[in-house]
Amino acid sequence: MAKSLLYVSLLISSMMLAGCDNLAQWAFNAAVAAEQERAGLHPETLTTDDGIQWHVLVSNAHQQKPAVLLVHGFGADSSNWVRFANELEGDYYFVIPDLPGHGESTRSLDLDYRSAAQARRLLTLMDKLGIDRFHVAGNSMGGAISLAVEQQASQRVLSMGLIDSAGLTRQTPAFTNLLATSDSNPLIPHSPEEFRTTLKWAMEDPPYLPDFFVEVMGNMKAANAPVAEKIWKDLHDDPGMSLEDTGKLEKMKVPTLVLWGRQDRLLDLSNVKAFTAELPQARSVVLDGIGHVPMAEAPQKTADAFRVFWREASAG
């Protein structure tokens, strides 16, 4: 990312002298495209039979490689996984969608955004791509959706990765208290300045982002705030967010890696022991000095853990 940003910064400096319109957005798009290319990914746009238009990053590698579906969290998009995928380029066939309601995929106030509905859509997407069996890994809300994917199509799931995952949704006391005492949600920014607050809650060790990146991303998040509010409301009433002691996790027999950032400010570290206690084939990894989004904060360490896990899961 640093090299891409340096290149873009040099272009910005020269083009500012020429008075280029919408320069920050252009620079943002250029840097994002460069990072995707470096990670061996390319974007595709396709429409599935359920009417959802998807923006998906897929690997340039041959589809004969083991397939991995990566599911981002609330308010995020496929870009959260790019640095992680870069660490594993060529070893796997990654499918990294913007979930409906996020990024450049279909965003509507009329959709059901609960985990079961999103899981059905992801399975329809994998059908469209001709992928029968796959590993699935999800972060935060994406973890709860990954659990729903396994519930709906366990025969297709080779393994699960739960990264600072919802599903039990044990929030930290600080986050619970904030939601109870404030009218605003730090995960739903309405301005670039509020997006800076979102980043502070989400990451302990965020990657470098220049100010113009934060400005562009903050404006994009703010524009999608009404849909984000609808998604948050749906999650509040989602049974897939409260699986603890329901007996549903005990039925999931696939190998599972529970990976957590010790400094997660949103979902408490106690989730790790709770998940591993109920999931029959679960193991755990905890990363020190890392927050809620390990695959973006510590892509190499996160990728190393999954490389070993996926090899063992495939061999088993």
PDB file of C-alpha atoms in Angstrom:
ATOM      1  CA  MET A   1       0.000   0.000   0.000  1.00  0.00           C
ATOM      2  CA  ALA A   2       2.797   2.434   0.862  1.00  0.00           C
ATOM      3  CA  LYS A   3       4.363   2.196  -2.601  1.00  0.00           C
ATOM      4  CA  SER A   4       0.994   2.659  -4.279  1.00  0.00           C
ATOM      5  CA  LEU A   5       0.233   5.706  -2.155  1.00  0.00           C
ATOM      6  CA  LEU A   6       3.653   7.208  -2.862  1.00  0.00           C
ATOM      7  CA  TYR A   7       3.074   6.803  -6.602  1.00  0.00           C
ATOM      8  CA  VAL A   8      -0.393   8.320  -6.349  1.00  0.00           C
ATOM      9  CA  SER A   9       0.900  11.164  -4.163  1.00  0.00           C
ATOM     10  CA  LEU A  10       3.453  12.089  -6.798  1.00  0.00           C
ATOM     11  CA  LEU A  11       0.738  12.102  -9.436  1.00  0.00           C
ATOM     12  CA  ILE A  12      -1.458  14.244  -7.209  1.00  0.00           C
ATOM     13  CA  SER A  13       1.312  16.777  -6.714  1.00  0.00           C
ATOM     14  CA  SER A  14       1.815  17.161 -10.449  1.00  0.00           C
ATOM     15  CA  MET A  15      -1.871  17.124 -11.386  1.00  0.00           C
ATOM     16  CA  MET A  16      -2.825  19.667  -8.731  1.00  0.00           C
ATOM     17  CA  LEU A  17      -0.726  22.129 -10.668  1.00  0.00           C
ATOM     18  CA  ALA A  18      -2.827  21.331 -13.715  1.00  0.00           C
ATOM     19  CA  GLY A  19      -6.107  21.756 -11.807  1.00  0.00           C
ATOM     20  CA  CYS A  20      -7.545  18.253 -12.263  1.00  0.00           C
ATOM     21  CA  ASP A  21     -11.198  17.973 -11.119  1.00  0.00           C
ATOM     22  CA  ASN A  22     -12.223  15.371  -8.540  1.00  0.00           C
ATOM     23  CA  LEU A  23      -8.579  14.548  -7.936  1.00  0.00           C
ATOM     24  CA  ALA A  24      -9.004  12.887  -4.548  1.00  0.00           C
ATOM     25  CA  GLN A  25     -11.578  10.411  -5.885  1.00  0.00           C
ATOM     26  CA  TRP A  26      -9.402   9.634  -8.891  1.00  0.00           C
ATOM     27  CA  ALA A  27      -6.367   9.067  -6.659  1.00  0.00           C
ATOM     28  CA  PHE A  28      -8.376   6.854  -4.329  1.00  0.00           C
ATOM     29  CA  ASN A  29      -9.629   4.728  -7.232  1.00  0.00           C
ATOM     30  CA  ALA A  30      -6.125   4.455  -8.694  1.00  0.00           C
ATOM     31  CA  ALA A  31      -4.585   3.326  -5.411  1.00  0.00           C
ATOM     32  CA  VAL A  32      -7.350   0.785  -4.775  1.00  0.00           C
ATOM     33  CA  ALA A  33      -6.947  -0.665  -8.282  1.00  0.00           C
ATOM     34  CA  ALA A  34      -3.184  -0.901  -7.829  1.00  0.00           C
ATOM     35  CA  GLU A  35      -3.561  -2.776  -4.539  1.00  0.00           C
ATOM     36  CA  GLN A  36      -6.056  -5.203  -6.061  1.00  0.00           C
ATOM     37  CA  GLU A  37      -3.731  -5.898  -8.971  1.00  0.00           C
ATOM     38  CA  ARG A  38      -0.792  -6.411  -6.626  1.00  0.00           C
ATOM     39  CA  ALA A  39      -2.860  -8.968  -4.692  1.00  0.00           C
ATOM     40  CA  GLY A  40      -3.682 -10.900  -7.864  1.00  0.00           C
ATOM     41  CA  LEU A  41      -7.333  -9.849  -7.800  1.00  0.00           C
ATOM     42  CA  HIS A  42      -9.623  -8.322 -10.382  1.00  0.00           C
ATOM     43  CA  PRO A  43     -13.147  -6.875  -9.993  1.00  0.00           C
ATOM     44  CA  GLU A  44     -16.200  -8.413 -11.619  1.00  0.00           C
ATOM     45  CA  THR A  45     -19.792  -7.222 -11.768  1.00  0.00           C
ATOM     46  CA  LEU A  46     -22.507  -9.825 -12.145  1.00  0.00           C
ATOM     47  CA  THR A  47     -26.186 -10.335 -11.388  1.00  0.00           C
ATOM     48  CA  THR A  48     -27.511 -13.481  -9.730  1.00  0.00           C
ATOM     49  CA  ASP A  49     -30.925 -15.092 -10.200  1.00  0.00           C
ATOM     50  CA  ASP A  50     -32.244 -13.403  -7.050  1.00  0.00           C
ATOM     51  CA  GLY A  51     -31.780  -9.996  -8.690  1.00  0.00           C
ATOM     52  CA  ILE A  52     -28.737  -8.924  -6.684  1.00  0.00           C
ATOM     53  CA  GLN A  53     -26.033  -7.065  -8.577  1.00  0.00           C
ATOM     54  CA  TRP A  54     -22.681  -7.965  -7.113  1.00  0.00           C
ATOM     55  CA  HIS A  55     -19.322  -6.284  -7.094  1.00  0.00           C
ATOM     56  CA  VAL A  56     -16.833  -9.102  -6.469  1.00  0.00           C
ATOM     57  CA  LEU A  57     -13.059  -9.360  -6.326  1.00  0.00           C
ATOM     58  CA  VAL A  58     -11.873 -12.698  -7.686  1.00  0.00           C
ATOM     59  CA  SER A  59      -8.412 -14.183  -8.035  1.00  0.00           C
ATOM     60  CA  ASN A  60      -6.513 -14.129 -11.279  1.00  0.00           C
ATOM     61  CA  ALA A  61      -5.258 -17.600 -10.300  1.00  0.00           C
ATOM     62  CA  HIS A  62      -6.730 -20.665 -11.960  1.00  0.00           C
ATOM     63  CA  GLN A  63     -10.053 -21.760 -10.500  1.00  0.00           C
ATOM     64  CA  GLN A  64      -8.616 -25.223  -9.812  1.00  0.00           C
ATOM     65  CA  LYS A  65      -6.996 -23.757  -6.699  1.00  0.00           C
ATOM     66  CA  PRO A  66      -8.938 -24.306  -3.443  1.00  0.00           C
ATOM     67  CA  ALA A  67     -11.796 -21.817  -3.346  1.00  0.00           C
ATOM     68  CA  VAL A  68     -12.152 -19.411  -0.424  1.00  0.00           C
ATOM     69  CA  LEU A  69     -15.148 -17.148   0.179  1.00  0.00           C
ATOM     70  CA  LEU A  70     -14.231 -14.098   2.299  1.00  0.00           C
ATOM     71  CA  VAL A  71     -17.064 -12.187   3.987  1.00  0.00           C
ATOM     72  CA  HIS A  72     -16.518  -8.662   5.336  1.00  0.00           C
ATOM     73  CA  GLY A  73     -18.180  -7.084   8.356  1.00  0.00           C
ATOM     74  CA  PHE A  74     -20.793  -4.416   8.997  1.00  0.00           C
ATOM     75  CA  GLY A  75     -20.196  -1.160   7.168  1.00  0.00           C
ATOM     76  CA  ALA A  76     -17.141  -2.566   5.386  1.00  0.00           C
ATOM     77  CA  ASP A  77     -16.573  -3.962   1.887  1.00  0.00           C
ATOM     78  CA  SER A  78     -14.309  -6.294  -0.072  1.00  0.00           C
ATOM     79  CA  SER A  79     -11.314  -3.949   0.260  1.00  0.00           C
ATOM     80  CA  ASN A  80     -10.852  -5.097   3.878  1.00  0.00           C
ATOM     81  CA  TRP A  81      -9.466  -8.387   2.576  1.00  0.00           C
ATOM     82  CA  VAL A  82      -7.055  -7.186  -0.126  1.00  0.00           C
ATOM     83  CA  ARG A  83      -3.899  -7.056   2.016  1.00  0.00           C
ATOM     84  CA  PHE A  84      -4.737 -10.498   3.429  1.00  0.00           C
ATOM     85  CA  ALA A  85      -5.249 -11.950  -0.069  1.00  0.00           C
ATOM     86  CA  ASN A  86      -1.956 -10.438  -1.183  1.00  0.00           C
ATOM     87  CA  GLU A  87      -0.146 -12.592   1.398  1.00  0.00           C
ATOM     88  CA  LEU A  88      -1.668 -15.740  -0.113  1.00  0.00           C
ATOM     89  CA  GLU A  89      -1.671 -14.803  -3.803  1.00  0.00           C
ATOM     90  CA  GLY A  90      -1.596 -17.810  -6.113  1.00  0.00           C
ATOM     91  CA  ASP A  91      -2.353 -20.360  -3.405  1.00  0.00           C
ATOM     92  CA  TYR A  92      -6.144 -19.990  -3.362  1.00  0.00           C
ATOM     93  CA  TYR A  93      -8.995 -18.905  -5.574  1.00  0.00           C
ATOM     94  CA  PHE A  94     -10.494 -16.034  -3.614  1.00  0.00           C
ATOM     95  CA  VAL A  95     -14.064 -14.813  -3.993  1.00  0.00           C
ATOM     96  CA  ILE A  96     -14.437 -11.520  -2.107  1.00  0.00           C
ATOM     97  CA  PRO A  97     -17.813  -9.821  -2.584  1.00  0.00           C
ATOM     98  CA  ASP A  98     -19.240  -6.555  -1.416  1.00  0.00           C
ATOM     99  CA  LEU A  99     -22.236  -7.848   0.519  1.00  0.00           C
ATOM    100  CA  PRO A 100     -25.651  -6.496  -0.486  1.00  0.00           C
ATOM    101  CA  GLY A 101     -26.104  -3.208   1.332  1.00  0.00           C
ATOM    102  CA  HIS A 102     -22.382  -2.458   1.127  1.00  0.00           C
ATOM    103  CA  GLY A 103     -19.774  -1.195  -1.312  1.00  0.00           C
ATOM    104  CA  GLU A 104     -20.773  -1.332  -4.959  1.00  0.00           C
ATOM    105  CA  SER A 105     -23.259  -4.208  -4.688  1.00  0.00           C
ATOM    106  CA  THR A 106     -27.033  -3.712  -4.568  1.00  0.00           C
ATOM    107  CA  ARG A 107     -27.974  -1.341  -1.752  1.00  0.00           C
ATOM    108  CA  SER A 108     -31.647  -1.008  -0.898  1.00  0.00           C
ATOM    109  CA  LEU A 109     -33.812  -0.167   2.092  1.00  0.00           C
ATOM    110  CA  ASP A 110     -36.205  -2.946   1.030  1.00  0.00           C
ATOM    111  CA  LEU A 111     -33.854  -5.935   1.492  1.00  0.00           C
ATOM    112  CA  ASP A 112     -33.657  -8.295   4.461  1.00  0.00           C
ATOM    113  CA  TYR A 113     -30.088  -8.005   5.752  1.00  0.00           C
ATOM    114  CA  ARG A 114     -30.197 -10.674   8.453  1.00  0.00           C
ATOM    115  CA  SER A 115     -27.508 -13.338   8.355  1.00  0.00           C
ATOM    116  CA  ALA A 116     -29.696 -16.126   6.960  1.00  0.00           C
ATOM    117  CA  ALA A 117     -30.814 -13.955   4.022  1.00  0.00           C
ATOM    118  CA  GLN A 118     -27.256 -12.835   3.265  1.00  0.00           C
ATOM    119  CA  ALA A 119     -26.056 -16.453   3.454  1.00  0.00           C
ATOM    120  CA  ARG A 120     -28.657 -17.534   0.896  1.00  0.00           C
ATOM    121  CA  ARG A 121     -27.477 -14.776  -1.420  1.00  0.00           C
ATOM    122  CA  LEU A 122     -23.837 -15.832  -1.041  1.00  0.00           C
ATOM    123  CA  LEU A 123     -24.697 -19.433  -1.889  1.00  0.00           C
ATOM    124  CA  THR A 124     -26.522 -18.173  -4.996  1.00  0.00           C
ATOM    125  CA  LEU A 125     -23.403 -16.187  -5.892  1.00  0.00           C
ATOM    126  CA  MET A 126     -21.187 -19.274  -5.537  1.00  0.00           C
ATOM    127  CA  ASP A 127     -23.634 -21.179  -7.760  1.00  0.00           C
ATOM    128  CA  LYS A 128     -23.331 -18.423 -10.363  1.00  0.00           C
ATOM    129  CA  LEU A 129     -19.540 -18.723 -10.238  1.00  0.00           C
ATOM    130  CA  GLY A 130     -19.740 -22.512 -10.573  1.00  0.00           C
ATOM    131  CA  ILE A 131     -18.082 -23.173  -7.199  1.00  0.00           C
ATOM    132  CA  ASP A 132     -19.476 -26.160  -5.328  1.00  0.00           C
ATOM    133  CA  ARG A 133     -17.213 -26.588  -2.285  1.00  0.00           C
ATOM    134  CA  PHE A 134     -15.197 -23.886  -0.568  1.00  0.00           C
ATOM    135  CA  HIS A 135     -13.629 -22.582   2.608  1.00  0.00           C
ATOM    136  CA  VAL A 136     -15.470 -19.626   4.125  1.00  0.00           C
ATOM    137  CA  ALA A 137     -14.092 -16.985   6.476  1.00  0.00           C
ATOM    138  CA  GLY A 138     -15.879 -13.950   7.868  1.00  0.00           C
ATOM    139  CA  ASN A 139     -15.062 -10.948  10.005  1.00  0.00           C
ATOM    140  CA  SER A 140     -17.510  -9.549  12.578  1.00  0.00           C
ATOM    141  CA  MET A 141     -20.989  -9.620  10.988  1.00  0.00           C
ATOM    142  CA  GLY A 142     -19.385 -11.645   8.196  1.00  0.00           C
ATOM    143  CA  GLY A 143     -18.577 -14.348  10.738  1.00  0.00           C
ATOM    144  CA  ALA A 144     -22.244 -14.682  11.684  1.00  0.00           C
ATOM    145  CA  ILE A 145     -23.084 -14.887   7.976  1.00  0.00           C
ATOM    146  CA  SER A 146     -20.402 -17.580   7.544  1.00  0.00           C
ATOM    147  CA  LEU A 147     -22.061 -19.586  10.326  1.00  0.00           C
ATOM    148  CA  ALA A 148     -25.382 -19.226   8.477  1.00  0.00           C
ATOM    149  CA  VAL A 149     -23.735 -20.443   5.261  1.00  0.00           C
ATOM    150  CA  GLU A 150     -22.602 -23.581   7.099  1.00  0.00           C
ATOM    151  CA  GLN A 151     -26.072 -24.095   8.557  1.00  0.00           C
ATOM    152  CA  GLN A 152     -27.691 -23.887   5.127  1.00  0.00           C
ATOM    153  CA  ALA A 153     -25.127 -25.855   3.106  1.00  0.00           C
ATOM    154  CA  SER A 154     -22.808 -27.781   5.432  1.00  0.00           C
ATOM    155  CA  GLN A 155     -21.971 -30.239   2.649  1.00  0.00           C
ATOM    156  CA  ARG A 156     -20.395 -27.423   0.633  1.00  0.00           C
ATOM    157  CA  VAL A 157     -18.259 -25.881   3.391  1.00  0.00           C
ATOM    158  CA  LEU A 158     -14.725 -27.251   3.769  1.00  0.00           C
ATOM    159  CA  SER A 159     -13.887 -25.103   6.795  1.00  0.00           C
ATOM    160  CA  MET A 160     -14.913 -21.945   8.614  1.00  0.00           C
ATOM    161  CA  GLY A 161     -12.845 -18.987   9.729  1.00  0.00           C
ATOM    162  CA  LEU A 162     -14.354 -16.746  12.396  1.00  0.00           C
ATOM    163  CA  ILE A 163     -12.372 -13.509  12.716  1.00  0.00           C
ATOM    164  CA  ASP A 164     -13.551 -11.316  15.609  1.00  0.00           C
ATOM    165  CA  SER A 165     -16.888 -12.826  14.727  1.00  0.00           C
ATOM    166  CA  ALA A 166     -20.442 -12.003  15.622  1.00  0.00           C
ATOM    167  CA  GLY A 167     -22.798 -14.925  16.203  1.00  0.00           C
ATOM    168  CA  LEU A 168     -22.453 -14.972  19.954  1.00  0.00           C
ATOM    169  CA  THR A 169     -22.082 -11.198  19.802  1.00  0.00           C
ATOM    170  CA  ARG A 170     -20.669 -10.620  23.262  1.00  0.00           C
ATOM    171  CA  GLN A 171     -19.904  -6.918  23.037  1.00  0.00           C
ATOM    172  CA  THR A 172     -17.233  -5.220  25.125  1.00  0.00           C
ATOM    173  CA  PRO A 173     -18.542  -3.265  28.130  1.00  0.00           C
ATOM    174  CA  ALA A 174     -17.273  -0.028  26.609  1.00  0.00           C
ATOM    175  CA  PHE A 175     -19.152  -0.555  23.337  1.00  0.00           C
ATOM    176  CA  THR A 176     -22.314  -1.724  25.095  1.00  0.00           C
ATOM    177  CA  ASN A 177     -22.239   1.331  27.331  1.00  0.00           C
ATOM    178  CA  LEU A 178     -21.713   3.677  24.393  1.00  0.00           C
ATOM    179  CA  LEU A 179     -24.703   2.269  22.504  1.00  0.00           C
ATOM    180  CA  ALA A 180     -26.843   2.503  25.620  1.00  0.00           C
ATOM    181  CA  THR A 181     -25.945   6.096  26.470  1.00  0.00           C
ATOM    182  CA  SER A 182     -25.579   7.707  23.034  1.00  0.00           C
ATOM    183  CA  ASP A 183     -27.970   8.394  20.189  1.00  0.00           C
ATOM    184  CA  SER A 184     -25.215   7.800  17.645  1.00  0.00           C
ATOM    185  CA  ASN A 185     -23.513   4.598  16.544  1.00  0.00           C
ATOM    186  CA  PRO A 186     -19.758   4.971  15.890  1.00  0.00           C
ATOM    187  CA  LEU A 187     -20.013   2.249  13.244  1.00  0.00           C
ATOM    188  CA  ILE A 188     -22.395   4.342  11.124  1.00  0.00           C
ATOM    189  CA  PRO A 189     -20.527   7.531  10.198  1.00  0.00           C
ATOM    190  CA  HIS A 190     -22.363  10.456   8.653  1.00  0.00           C
ATOM    191  CA  SER A 191     -19.255  12.448   7.762  1.00  0.00           C
ATOM    192  CA  PRO A 192     -15.516  11.961   7.182  1.00  0.00           C
ATOM    193  CA  GLU A 193     -14.864  13.206  10.722  1.00  0.00           C
ATOM    194  CA  GLU A 194     -17.204  10.566  12.161  1.00  0.00           C
ATOM    195  CA  PHE A 195     -15.482   7.972   9.978  1.00  0.00           C
ATOM    196  CA  ARG A 196     -12.232   8.773  11.802  1.00  0.00           C
ATOM    197  CA  THR A 197     -14.034   7.796  14.995  1.00  0.00           C
ATOM    198  CA  THR A 198     -15.170   4.567  13.330  1.00  0.00           C
ATOM    199  CA  LEU A 199     -11.564   3.695  12.515  1.00  0.00           C
ATOM    200  CA  LYS A 200     -10.505   4.298  16.122  1.00  0.00           C
ATOM    201  CA  TRP A 201     -13.147   1.898  17.401  1.00  0.00           C
ATOM    202  CA  ALA A 202     -12.429  -0.723  14.743  1.00  0.00           C
ATOM    203  CA  MET A 203      -8.632  -0.857  14.721  1.00  0.00           C
ATOM    204  CA  GLU A 204      -5.875  -0.848  17.305  1.00  0.00           C
ATOM    205  CA  ASP A 205      -3.105  -0.695  14.681  1.00  0.00           C
ATOM    206  CA  PRO A 206      -4.615   0.691  11.468  1.00  0.00           C
ATOM    207  CA  PRO A 207      -2.642   0.726   8.216  1.00  0.00           C
ATOM    208  CA  TYR A 208      -1.490   4.123   7.024  1.00  0.00           C
ATOM    209  CA  LEU A 209      -4.188   6.109   5.254  1.00  0.00           C
ATOM    210  CA  PRO A 210      -3.535   9.624   3.914  1.00  0.00           C
ATOM    211  CA  ASP A 211      -6.077  12.284   4.774  1.00  0.00           C
ATOM    212  CA  PHE A 212      -7.601  12.319   1.307  1.00  0.00           C
ATOM    213  CA  PHE A 213      -8.263   8.559   1.596  1.00  0.00           C
ATOM    214  CA  VAL A 214     -10.139   9.053   4.856  1.00  0.00           C
ATOM    215  CA  GLU A 215     -12.069  11.947   3.301  1.00  0.00           C
ATOM    216  CA  VAL A 216     -13.149   9.933   0.267  1.00  0.00           C
ATOM    217  CA  MET A 217     -13.991   6.831   2.279  1.00  0.00           C
ATOM    218  CA  GLY A 218     -15.845   8.891   4.873  1.00  0.00           C
ATOM    219  CA  ASN A 219     -18.006  10.515   2.217  1.00  0.00           C
ATOM    220  CA  MET A 220     -18.797   7.109   0.724  1.00  0.00           C
ATOM    221  CA  LYS A 221     -19.799   5.698   4.117  1.00  0.00           C
ATOM    222  CA  ALA A 222     -21.884   8.775   4.894  1.00  0.00           C
ATOM    223  CA  ALA A 223     -23.779   8.432   1.607  1.00  0.00           C
ATOM    224  CA  ASN A 224     -24.731   4.872   2.569  1.00  0.00           C
ATOM    225  CA  ALA A 225     -25.742   5.731   6.159  1.00  0.00           C
ATOM    226  CA  PRO A 226     -29.518   5.193   5.624  1.00  0.00           C
ATOM    227  CA  VAL A 227     -28.892   1.652   4.358  1.00  0.00           C
ATOM    228  CA  ALA A 228     -26.409   1.027   7.179  1.00  0.00           C
ATOM    229  CA  GLU A 229     -29.091   2.058   9.681  1.00  0.00           C
ATOM    230  CA  LYS A 230     -31.484  -0.467   8.107  1.00  0.00           C
ATOM    231  CA  ILE A 231     -28.854  -3.216   8.279  1.00  0.00           C
ATOM    232  CA  TRP A 232     -28.132  -2.439  11.945  1.00  0.00           C
ATOM    233  CA  LYS A 233     -31.849  -2.646  12.739  1.00  0.00           C
ATOM    234  CA  ASP A 234     -32.120  -6.017  10.979  1.00  0.00           C
ATOM    235  CA  LEU A 235     -29.111  -7.352  12.899  1.00  0.00           C
ATOM    236  CA  HIS A 236     -30.716  -6.319  16.193  1.00  0.00           C
ATOM    237  CA  ASP A 237     -33.585  -8.739  15.462  1.00  0.00           C
ATOM    238  CA  ASP A 238     -31.399 -11.451  13.908  1.00  0.00           C
ATOM    239  CA  PRO A 239     -31.420 -14.892  15.610  1.00  0.00           C
ATOM    240  CA  GLY A 240     -28.103 -15.577  13.870  1.00  0.00           C
ATOM    241  CA  MET A 241     -26.479 -13.003  16.124  1.00  0.00           C
ATOM    242  CA  SER A 242     -27.418 -14.876  19.316  1.00  0.00           C
ATOM    243  CA  LEU A 243     -26.419 -18.521  18.825  1.00  0.00           C
ATOM    244  CA  GLU A 244     -24.921 -19.086  22.273  1.00  0.00           C
ATOM    245  CA  ASP A 245     -26.477 -22.041  24.149  1.00  0.00           C
ATOM    246  CA  THR A 246     -28.962 -22.732  21.336  1.00  0.00           C
ATOM    247  CA  GLY A 247     -27.363 -26.056  20.391  1.00  0.00           C
ATOM    248  CA  LYS A 248     -26.884 -24.913  16.800  1.00  0.00           C
ATOM    249  CA  LEU A 249     -23.094 -24.498  17.022  1.00  0.00           C
ATOM    250  CA  GLU A 250     -22.678 -28.027  18.401  1.00  0.00           C
ATOM    251  CA  LYS A 251     -24.089 -29.394  15.132  1.00  0.00           C
ATOM    252  CA  MET A 252     -21.369 -27.721  13.030  1.00  0.00           C
ATOM    253  CA  LYS A 253     -18.757 -30.399  12.425  1.00  0.00           C
ATOM    254  CA  VAL A 254     -16.440 -28.566  10.015  1.00  0.00           C
ATOM    255  CA  PRO A 255     -12.920 -27.517  11.084  1.00  0.00           C
ATOM    256  CA  THR A 256     -13.080 -23.966  12.428  1.00  0.00           C
ATOM    257  CA  LEU A 257     -10.429 -21.371  13.191  1.00  0.00           C
ATOM    258  CA  VAL A 258     -11.453 -18.689  15.683  1.00  0.00           C
ATOM    259  CA  LEU A 259      -9.010 -15.788  15.299  1.00  0.00           C
ATOM    260  CA  TRP A 260      -9.236 -12.655  17.457  1.00  0.00           C
ATOM    261  CA  GLY A 261      -7.468  -9.370  18.050  1.00  0.00           C
ATOM    262  CA  ARG A 262      -6.792  -9.082  21.770  1.00  0.00           C
ATOM    263  CA  GLN A 263      -7.493  -5.338  21.719  1.00  0.00           C
ATOM    264  CA  ASP A 264     -10.879  -5.618  19.985  1.00  0.00           C
ATOM    265  CA  ARG A 265     -12.977  -2.707  21.300  1.00  0.00           C
ATOM    266  CA  LEU A 266     -16.254  -4.006  19.856  1.00  0.00           C
ATOM    267  CA  LEU A 267     -16.564  -7.772  20.436  1.00  0.00           C
ATOM    268  CA  ASP A 268     -15.140  -9.070  23.691  1.00  0.00           C
ATOM    269  CA  LEU A 269     -12.253 -11.529  23.880  1.00  0.00           C
ATOM    270  CA  SER A 270     -14.512 -13.859  25.897  1.00  0.00           C
ATOM    271  CA  ASN A 271     -16.143 -14.813  22.583  1.00  0.00           C
ATOM    272  CA  VAL A 272     -13.088 -16.954  21.804  1.00  0.00           C
ATOM    273  CA  LYS A 273     -13.572 -19.415  24.663  1.00  0.00           C
ATOM    274  CA  ALA A 274     -17.325 -19.422  24.127  1.00  0.00           C
ATOM    275  CA  PHE A 275     -16.950 -20.308  20.442  1.00  0.00           C
ATOM    276  CA  THR A 276     -14.350 -23.017  21.034  1.00  0.00           C
ATOM    277  CA  ALA A 277     -16.453 -24.519  23.822  1.00  0.00           C
ATOM    278  CA  GLU A 278     -19.479 -24.996  21.556  1.00  0.00           C
ATOM    279  CA  LEU A 279     -17.962 -25.690  18.123  1.00  0.00           C
ATOM    280  CA  PRO A 280     -16.795 -29.339  18.012  1.00  0.00           C
ATOM    281  CA  GLN A 281     -13.734 -28.822  15.769  1.00  0.00           C
ATOM    282  CA  ALA A 282     -12.633 -25.327  16.697  1.00  0.00           C
ATOM    283  CA  ARG A 283      -9.165 -24.034  17.520  1.00  0.00           C
ATOM    284  CA  SER A 284      -8.181 -20.468  18.334  1.00  0.00           C
ATOM    285  CA  VAL A 285      -5.482 -17.873  17.686  1.00  0.00           C
ATOM    286  CA  VAL A 286      -5.288 -14.537  19.525  1.00  0.00           C
ATOM    287  CA  LEU A 287      -3.142 -11.716  18.115  1.00  0.00           C
ATOM    288  CA  ASP A 288      -1.663  -9.235  20.587  1.00  0.00           C
ATOM    289  CA  GLY A 289      -1.818  -5.524  19.814  1.00  0.00           C
ATOM    290  CA  ILE A 290      -4.543  -5.995  17.210  1.00  0.00           C
ATOM    291  CA  GLY A 291      -8.143  -4.777  17.165  1.00  0.00           C
ATOM    292  CA  HIS A 292     -11.372  -5.820  15.461  1.00  0.00           C
ATOM    293  CA  VAL A 293     -10.086  -6.240  11.884  1.00  0.00           C
ATOM    294  CA  PRO A 294      -6.960  -8.465  12.016  1.00  0.00           C
ATOM    295  CA  MET A 295      -6.877  -9.259   8.294  1.00  0.00           C
ATOM    296  CA  ALA A 296      -6.425  -5.530   7.573  1.00  0.00           C
ATOM    297  CA  GLU A 297      -4.343  -4.633  10.626  1.00  0.00           C
ATOM    298  CA  ALA A 298      -2.036  -7.678  10.635  1.00  0.00           C
ATOM    299  CA  PRO A 299      -2.466  -9.319   7.216  1.00  0.00           C
ATOM    300  CA  GLN A 300       0.730 -11.369   7.349  1.00  0.00           C
ATOM    301  CA  LYS A 301       0.082 -12.866  10.785  1.00  0.00           C
ATOM    302  CA  THR A 302      -3.549 -13.532   9.928  1.00  0.00           C
ATOM    303  CA  ALA A 303      -2.630 -15.107   6.591  1.00  0.00           C
ATOM    304  CA  ASP A 304       0.040 -17.292   8.211  1.00  0.00           C
ATOM    305  CA  ALA A 305      -2.539 -18.672  10.648  1.00  0.00           C
ATOM    306  CA  PHE A 306      -5.021 -19.411   7.868  1.00  0.00           C
ATOM    307  CA  ARG A 307      -2.394 -20.913   5.574  1.00  0.00           C
ATOM    308  CA  VAL A 308      -1.632 -23.589   8.144  1.00  0.00           C
ATOM    309  CA  PHE A 309      -5.292 -24.066   9.035  1.00  0.00           C
ATOM    310  CA  TRP A 310      -6.520 -24.431   5.448  1.00  0.00           C
ATOM    311  CA  ARG A 311      -3.759 -26.902   4.577  1.00  0.00           C
ATOM    312  CA  GLU A 312      -4.661 -29.085   7.543  1.00  0.00           C
ATOM    313  CA  ALA A 313      -8.399 -28.764   6.852  1.00  0.00           C
ATOM    314  CA  SER A 314      -7.898 -29.758   3.209  1.00  0.00           C
ATOM    315  CA  ALA A 315      -5.688 -32.697   4.171  1.00  0.00           C
ATOM    316  CA  GLY A 316      -8.248 -33.863   6.708  1.00  0.00           C
TER     317      GLY A 316
END
